[in-house]
mmCIF file of C-alpha atoms in Angstrom:
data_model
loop_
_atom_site.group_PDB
_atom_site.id
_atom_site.type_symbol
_atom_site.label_atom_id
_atom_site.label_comp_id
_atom_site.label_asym_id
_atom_site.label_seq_id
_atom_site.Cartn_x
_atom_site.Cartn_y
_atom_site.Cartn_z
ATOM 1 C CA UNK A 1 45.987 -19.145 -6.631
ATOM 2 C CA UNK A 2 46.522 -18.489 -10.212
ATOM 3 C CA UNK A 3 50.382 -20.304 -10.321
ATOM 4 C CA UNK A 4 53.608 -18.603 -10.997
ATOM 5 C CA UNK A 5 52.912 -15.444 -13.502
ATOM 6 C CA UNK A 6 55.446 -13.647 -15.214
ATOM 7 C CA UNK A 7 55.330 -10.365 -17.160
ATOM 8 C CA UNK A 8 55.699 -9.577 -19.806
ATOM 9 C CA UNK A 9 55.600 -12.533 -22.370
ATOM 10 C CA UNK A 10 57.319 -11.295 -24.782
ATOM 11 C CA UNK A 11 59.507 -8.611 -25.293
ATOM 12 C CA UNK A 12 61.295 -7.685 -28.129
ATOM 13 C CA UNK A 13 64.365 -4.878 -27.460
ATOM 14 C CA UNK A 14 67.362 -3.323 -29.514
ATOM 15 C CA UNK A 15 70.718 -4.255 -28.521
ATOM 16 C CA UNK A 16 72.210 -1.890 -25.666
ATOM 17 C CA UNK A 17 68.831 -1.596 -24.149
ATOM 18 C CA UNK A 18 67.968 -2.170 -20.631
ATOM 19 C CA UNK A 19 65.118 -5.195 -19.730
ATOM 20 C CA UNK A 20 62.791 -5.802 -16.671
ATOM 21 C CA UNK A 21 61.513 -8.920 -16.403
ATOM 22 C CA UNK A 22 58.505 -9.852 -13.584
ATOM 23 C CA UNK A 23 57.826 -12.819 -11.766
ATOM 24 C CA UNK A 24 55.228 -13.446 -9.236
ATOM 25 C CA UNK A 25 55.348 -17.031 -7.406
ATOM 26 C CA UNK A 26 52.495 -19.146 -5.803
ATOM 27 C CA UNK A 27 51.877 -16.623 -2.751
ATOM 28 C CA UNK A 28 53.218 -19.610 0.113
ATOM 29 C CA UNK A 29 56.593 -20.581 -1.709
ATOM 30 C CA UNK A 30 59.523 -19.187 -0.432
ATOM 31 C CA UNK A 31 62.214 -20.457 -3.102
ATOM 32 C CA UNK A 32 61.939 -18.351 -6.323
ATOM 33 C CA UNK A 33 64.109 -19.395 -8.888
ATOM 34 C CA UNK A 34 65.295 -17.861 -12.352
ATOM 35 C CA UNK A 35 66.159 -20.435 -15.517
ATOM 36 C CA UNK A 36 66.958 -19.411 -19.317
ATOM 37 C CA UNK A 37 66.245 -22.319 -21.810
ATOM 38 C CA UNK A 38 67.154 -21.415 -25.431
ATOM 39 C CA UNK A 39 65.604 -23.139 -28.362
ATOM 40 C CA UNK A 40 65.960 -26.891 -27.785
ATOM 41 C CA UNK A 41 68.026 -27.165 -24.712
ATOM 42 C CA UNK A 42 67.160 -27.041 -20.886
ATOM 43 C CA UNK A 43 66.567 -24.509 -19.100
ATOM 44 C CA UNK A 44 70.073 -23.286 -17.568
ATOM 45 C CA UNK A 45 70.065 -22.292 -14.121
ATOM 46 C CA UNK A 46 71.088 -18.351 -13.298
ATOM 47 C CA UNK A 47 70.035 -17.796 -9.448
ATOM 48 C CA UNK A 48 67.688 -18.117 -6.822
ATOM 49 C CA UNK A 49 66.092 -17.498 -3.831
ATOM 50 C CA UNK A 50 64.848 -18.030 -0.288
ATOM 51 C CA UNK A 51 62.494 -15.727 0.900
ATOM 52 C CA UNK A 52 64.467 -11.679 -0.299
ATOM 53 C CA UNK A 53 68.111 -13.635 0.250
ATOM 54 C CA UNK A 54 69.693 -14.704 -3.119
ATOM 55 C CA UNK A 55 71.350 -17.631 -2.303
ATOM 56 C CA UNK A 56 73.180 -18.702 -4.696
ATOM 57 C CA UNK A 57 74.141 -17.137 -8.828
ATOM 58 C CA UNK A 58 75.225 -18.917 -11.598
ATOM 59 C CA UNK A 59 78.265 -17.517 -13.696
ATOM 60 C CA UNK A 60 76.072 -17.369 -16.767
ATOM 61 C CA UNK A 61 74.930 -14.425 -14.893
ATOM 62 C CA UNK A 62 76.945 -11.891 -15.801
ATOM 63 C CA UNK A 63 77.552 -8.366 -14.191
ATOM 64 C CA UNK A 64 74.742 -7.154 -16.815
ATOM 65 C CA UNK A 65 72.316 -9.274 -14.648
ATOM 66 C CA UNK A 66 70.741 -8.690 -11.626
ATOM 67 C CA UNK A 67 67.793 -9.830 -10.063
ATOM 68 C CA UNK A 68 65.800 -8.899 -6.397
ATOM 69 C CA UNK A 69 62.849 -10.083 -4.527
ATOM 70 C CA UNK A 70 62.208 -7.460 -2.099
ATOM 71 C CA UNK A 71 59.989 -8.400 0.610
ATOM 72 C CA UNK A 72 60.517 -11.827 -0.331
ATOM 73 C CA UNK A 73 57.316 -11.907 -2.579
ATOM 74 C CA UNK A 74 57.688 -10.966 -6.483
ATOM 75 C CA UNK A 75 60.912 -10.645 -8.236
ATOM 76 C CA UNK A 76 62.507 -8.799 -11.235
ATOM 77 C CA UNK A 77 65.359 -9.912 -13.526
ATOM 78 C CA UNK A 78 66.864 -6.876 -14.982
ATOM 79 C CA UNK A 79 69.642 -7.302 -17.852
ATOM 80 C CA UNK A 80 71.779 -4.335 -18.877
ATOM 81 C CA UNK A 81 72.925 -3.122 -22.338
ATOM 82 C CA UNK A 82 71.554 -6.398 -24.212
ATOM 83 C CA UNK A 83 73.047 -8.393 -26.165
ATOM 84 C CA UNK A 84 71.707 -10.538 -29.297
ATOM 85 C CA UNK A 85 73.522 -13.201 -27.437
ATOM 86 C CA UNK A 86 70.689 -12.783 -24.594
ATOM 87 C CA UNK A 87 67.741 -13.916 -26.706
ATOM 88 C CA UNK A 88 65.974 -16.504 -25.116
ATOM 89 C CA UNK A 89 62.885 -17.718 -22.968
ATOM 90 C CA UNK A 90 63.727 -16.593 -19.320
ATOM 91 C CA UNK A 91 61.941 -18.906 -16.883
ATOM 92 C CA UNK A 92 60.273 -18.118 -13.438
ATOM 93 C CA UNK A 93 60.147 -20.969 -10.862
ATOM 94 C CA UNK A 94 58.705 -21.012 -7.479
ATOM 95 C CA UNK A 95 58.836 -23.941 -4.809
ATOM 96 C CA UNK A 96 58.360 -24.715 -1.379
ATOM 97 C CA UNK A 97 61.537 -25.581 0.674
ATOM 98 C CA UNK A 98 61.358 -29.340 1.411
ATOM 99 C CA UNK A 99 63.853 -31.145 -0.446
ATOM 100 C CA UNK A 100 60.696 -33.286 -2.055
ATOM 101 C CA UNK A 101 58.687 -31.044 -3.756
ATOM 102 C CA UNK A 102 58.730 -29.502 -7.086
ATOM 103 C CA UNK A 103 58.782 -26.652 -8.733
ATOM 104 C CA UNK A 104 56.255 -24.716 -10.446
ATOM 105 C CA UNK A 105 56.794 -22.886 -13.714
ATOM 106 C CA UNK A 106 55.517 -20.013 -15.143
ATOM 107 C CA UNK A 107 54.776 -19.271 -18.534
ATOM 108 C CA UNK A 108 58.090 -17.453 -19.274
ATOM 109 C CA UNK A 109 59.255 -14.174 -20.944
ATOM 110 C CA UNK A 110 60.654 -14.641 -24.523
ATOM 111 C CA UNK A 111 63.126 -11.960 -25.153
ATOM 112 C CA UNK A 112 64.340 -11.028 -28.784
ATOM 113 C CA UNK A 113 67.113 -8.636 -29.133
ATOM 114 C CA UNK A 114 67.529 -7.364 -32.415
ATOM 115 C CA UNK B 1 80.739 -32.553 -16.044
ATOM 116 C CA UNK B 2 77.473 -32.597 -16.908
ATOM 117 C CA UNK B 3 75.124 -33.394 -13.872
ATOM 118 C CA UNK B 4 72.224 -34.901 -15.475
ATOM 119 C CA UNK B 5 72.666 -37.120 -19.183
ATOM 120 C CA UNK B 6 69.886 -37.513 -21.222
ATOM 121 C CA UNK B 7 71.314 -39.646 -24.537
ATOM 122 C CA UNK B 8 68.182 -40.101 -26.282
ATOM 123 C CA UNK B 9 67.812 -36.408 -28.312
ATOM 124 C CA UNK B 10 64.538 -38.050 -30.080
ATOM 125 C CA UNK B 11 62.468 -40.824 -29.468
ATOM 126 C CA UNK B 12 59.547 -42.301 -31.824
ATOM 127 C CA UNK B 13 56.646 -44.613 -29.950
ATOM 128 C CA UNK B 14 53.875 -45.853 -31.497
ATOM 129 C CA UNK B 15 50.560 -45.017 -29.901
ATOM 130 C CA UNK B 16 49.362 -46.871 -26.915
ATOM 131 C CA UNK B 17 52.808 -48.538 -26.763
ATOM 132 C CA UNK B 18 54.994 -48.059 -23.529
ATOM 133 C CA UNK B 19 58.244 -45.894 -23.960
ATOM 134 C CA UNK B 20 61.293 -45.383 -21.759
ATOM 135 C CA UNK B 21 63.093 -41.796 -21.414
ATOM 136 C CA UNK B 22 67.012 -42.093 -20.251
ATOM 137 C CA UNK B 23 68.338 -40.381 -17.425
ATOM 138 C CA UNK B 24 71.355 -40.677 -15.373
ATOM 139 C CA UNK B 25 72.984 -38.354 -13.036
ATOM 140 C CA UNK B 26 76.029 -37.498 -11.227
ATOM 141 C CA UNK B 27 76.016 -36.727 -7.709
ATOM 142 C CA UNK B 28 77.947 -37.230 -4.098
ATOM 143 C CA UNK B 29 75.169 -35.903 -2.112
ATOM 144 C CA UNK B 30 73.418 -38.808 -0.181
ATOM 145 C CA UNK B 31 70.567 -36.842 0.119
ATOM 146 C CA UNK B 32 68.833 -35.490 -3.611
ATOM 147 C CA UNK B 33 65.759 -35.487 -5.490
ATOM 148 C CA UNK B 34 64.997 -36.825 -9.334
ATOM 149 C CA UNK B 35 62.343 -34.813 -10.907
ATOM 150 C CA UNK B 36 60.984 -35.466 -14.443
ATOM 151 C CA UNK B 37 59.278 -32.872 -16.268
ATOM 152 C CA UNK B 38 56.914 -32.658 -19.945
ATOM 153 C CA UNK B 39 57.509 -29.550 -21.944
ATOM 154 C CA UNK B 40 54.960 -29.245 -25.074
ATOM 155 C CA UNK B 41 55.071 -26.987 -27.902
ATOM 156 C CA UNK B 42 52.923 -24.668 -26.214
ATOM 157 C CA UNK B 43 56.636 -23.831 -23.303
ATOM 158 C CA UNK B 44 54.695 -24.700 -20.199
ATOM 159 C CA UNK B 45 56.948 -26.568 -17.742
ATOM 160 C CA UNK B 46 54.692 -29.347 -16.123
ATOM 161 C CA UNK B 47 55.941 -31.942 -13.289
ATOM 162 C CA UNK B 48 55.202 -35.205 -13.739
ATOM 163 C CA UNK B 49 56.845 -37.433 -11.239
ATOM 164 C CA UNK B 50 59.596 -37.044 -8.328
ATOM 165 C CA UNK B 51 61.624 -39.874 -6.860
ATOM 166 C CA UNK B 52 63.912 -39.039 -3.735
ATOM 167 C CA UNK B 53 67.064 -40.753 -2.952
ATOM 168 C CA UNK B 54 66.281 -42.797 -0.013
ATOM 169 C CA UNK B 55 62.691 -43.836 -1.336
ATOM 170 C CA UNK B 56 62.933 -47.701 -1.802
ATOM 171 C CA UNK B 57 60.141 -47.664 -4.069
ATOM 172 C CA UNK B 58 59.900 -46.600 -7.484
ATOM 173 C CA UNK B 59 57.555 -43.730 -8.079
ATOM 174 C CA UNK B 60 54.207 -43.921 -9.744
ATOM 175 C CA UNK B 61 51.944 -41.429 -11.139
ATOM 176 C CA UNK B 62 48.848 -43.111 -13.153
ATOM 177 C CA UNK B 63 50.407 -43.549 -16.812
ATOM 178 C CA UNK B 64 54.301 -42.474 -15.468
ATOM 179 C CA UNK B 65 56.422 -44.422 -13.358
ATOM 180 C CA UNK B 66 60.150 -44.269 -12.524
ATOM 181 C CA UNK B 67 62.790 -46.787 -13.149
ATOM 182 C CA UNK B 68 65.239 -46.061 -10.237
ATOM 183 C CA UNK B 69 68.679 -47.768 -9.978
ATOM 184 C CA UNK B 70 70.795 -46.131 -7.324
ATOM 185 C CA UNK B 71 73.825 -47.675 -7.926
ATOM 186 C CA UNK B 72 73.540 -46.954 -12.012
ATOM 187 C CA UNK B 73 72.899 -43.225 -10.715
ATOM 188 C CA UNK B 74 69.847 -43.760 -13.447
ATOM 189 C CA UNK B 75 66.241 -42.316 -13.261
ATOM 190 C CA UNK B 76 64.703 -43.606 -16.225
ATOM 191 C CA UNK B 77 60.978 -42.589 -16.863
ATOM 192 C CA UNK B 78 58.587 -44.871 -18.033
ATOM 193 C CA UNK B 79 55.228 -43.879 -19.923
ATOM 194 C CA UNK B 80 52.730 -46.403 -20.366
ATOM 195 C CA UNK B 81 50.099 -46.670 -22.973
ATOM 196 C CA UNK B 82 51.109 -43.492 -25.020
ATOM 197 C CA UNK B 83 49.164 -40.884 -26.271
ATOM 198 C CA UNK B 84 49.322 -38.186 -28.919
ATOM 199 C CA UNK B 85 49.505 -35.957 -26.135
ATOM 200 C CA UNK B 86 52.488 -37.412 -25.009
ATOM 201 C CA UNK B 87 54.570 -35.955 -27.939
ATOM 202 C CA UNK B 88 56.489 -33.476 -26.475
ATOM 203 C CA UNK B 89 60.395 -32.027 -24.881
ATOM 204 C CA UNK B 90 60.676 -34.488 -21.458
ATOM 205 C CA UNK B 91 63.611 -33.423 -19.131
ATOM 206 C CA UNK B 92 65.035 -34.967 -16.116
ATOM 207 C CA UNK B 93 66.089 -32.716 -13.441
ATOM 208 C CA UNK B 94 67.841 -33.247 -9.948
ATOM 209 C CA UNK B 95 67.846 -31.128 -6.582
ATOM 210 C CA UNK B 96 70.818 -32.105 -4.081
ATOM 211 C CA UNK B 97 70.468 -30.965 -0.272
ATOM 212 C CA UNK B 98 73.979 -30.222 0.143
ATOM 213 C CA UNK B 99 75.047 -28.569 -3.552
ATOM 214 C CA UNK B 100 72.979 -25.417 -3.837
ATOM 215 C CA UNK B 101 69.344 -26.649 -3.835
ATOM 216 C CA UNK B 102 68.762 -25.542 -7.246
ATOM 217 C CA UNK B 103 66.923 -27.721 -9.490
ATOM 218 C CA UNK B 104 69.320 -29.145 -12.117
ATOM 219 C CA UNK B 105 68.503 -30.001 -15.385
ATOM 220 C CA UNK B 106 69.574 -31.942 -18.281
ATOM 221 C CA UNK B 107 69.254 -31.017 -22.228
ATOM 222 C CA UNK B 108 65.932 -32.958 -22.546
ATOM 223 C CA UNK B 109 64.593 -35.781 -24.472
ATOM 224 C CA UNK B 110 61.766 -35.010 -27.761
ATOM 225 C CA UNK B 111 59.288 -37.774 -27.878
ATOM 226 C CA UNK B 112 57.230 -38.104 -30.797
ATOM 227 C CA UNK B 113 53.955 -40.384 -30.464
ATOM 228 C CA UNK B 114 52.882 -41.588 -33.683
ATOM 229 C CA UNK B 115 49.280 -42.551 -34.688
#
């Protein structure tokens, strides 16, 4: 197992554009969480999941987010009609469920929107 | 109010010196998890160490160890011997059973090692 991989790395859009971003978790996790960190802060939780239910959404994420995990394995985090406000690294996190384990990061996408 | 307080925004430590990272948090879930993580230039997110709320021990992990005070709601991380390597973003996280599950995290702390 190769860890959490997310596509693409970086994407740079024009505002009012739609974005897809890709996340595939380590294959026996069933939490899949999404995080955007922006330069020198932490990263800022926006939603997650167990298994293909989304449990829970921050209200950063706005009705110009959405994310799925169909079939409970990879998962997308689309955001609609960008904004410049929306430029940041967006984070991919998988984990088992026990309360005592970690999570495991990918590499993130860095998204530009000029 | 902010769940998890870091206060130090930089930190200097001279090489092969020991260094401790703040953390406190704010919880009233009995049952949670304190996760510390290293976060170099490079972006990777990389665990380091994990200390649960009813371990009575504080956590070890070769050069990183965790100063846990329950009652101070404090986490504190402690890196031994530092190395160049060490320079980097640090950030203390938390996961409560009750409150979402999410991992939590706070703005970070930048340690610089120093030859």
């Amino acid at each position: 197992d190769t860890g959490v991989s997310q596509d693409p790395r970086h994407k740079i859009t024009k505002r009012g554009q739609n974005v897809t971003f890709r996340c595939d978790p380590i294959s026996e996790h069933n939490r899949l969480y999404w995080y955007r960190q922006t330069l020198g802060q932490g990263p800022e939780f926006l939603t997650y999941f167990q298994n293909e239910a989304q449990l829970e959404k921050s209200r950063l994420l706005s009705d110009r987010f959405s994310a799925e995990r169909p079939k409970g394995s990879f998962s997308t985090l689309e955001i609609q009609r960008t904004e410049q406000g929306d430029s940041a690294m967006y984070l991919c996190a998988s984990s088992k469920g026990d309360m005592n384990t970690e999570a495991f990061f990918g590499q993130g996408t860095r998204l530009t929107v000029v | 109010a902010q769940k998890i307080t870091q206060t130090q925004p930089g930190m200097f430590v001279q090489e092969k010196e020991a260094v401790t990272l703040d953390c406190t948090y704010d919880t009233s879930d009995p049952s949670y998890g304190l996760f510390w993580y290293k976060q170099p230039s490079s972006g990777e997110m990389i665990f380091l160490i994990y200390q649960g709320s009813y371990d009575q021990q504080n956590a070890t992990e070769g050069r990183y160890s965790l100063n846990f005070q329950k009652a101070r709601k404090s986490a504190n991380l402690v890196i031994s011997a530092s190395q160049l390597g060490d320079s980097a973003m640090y950030f203390c996280a938390m996961r409560e059973h009750n409150y979402g599950q999410n991992f939590v995290f706070g703005p970070g702390t930048r340690l610089s090692v120093l030859p």
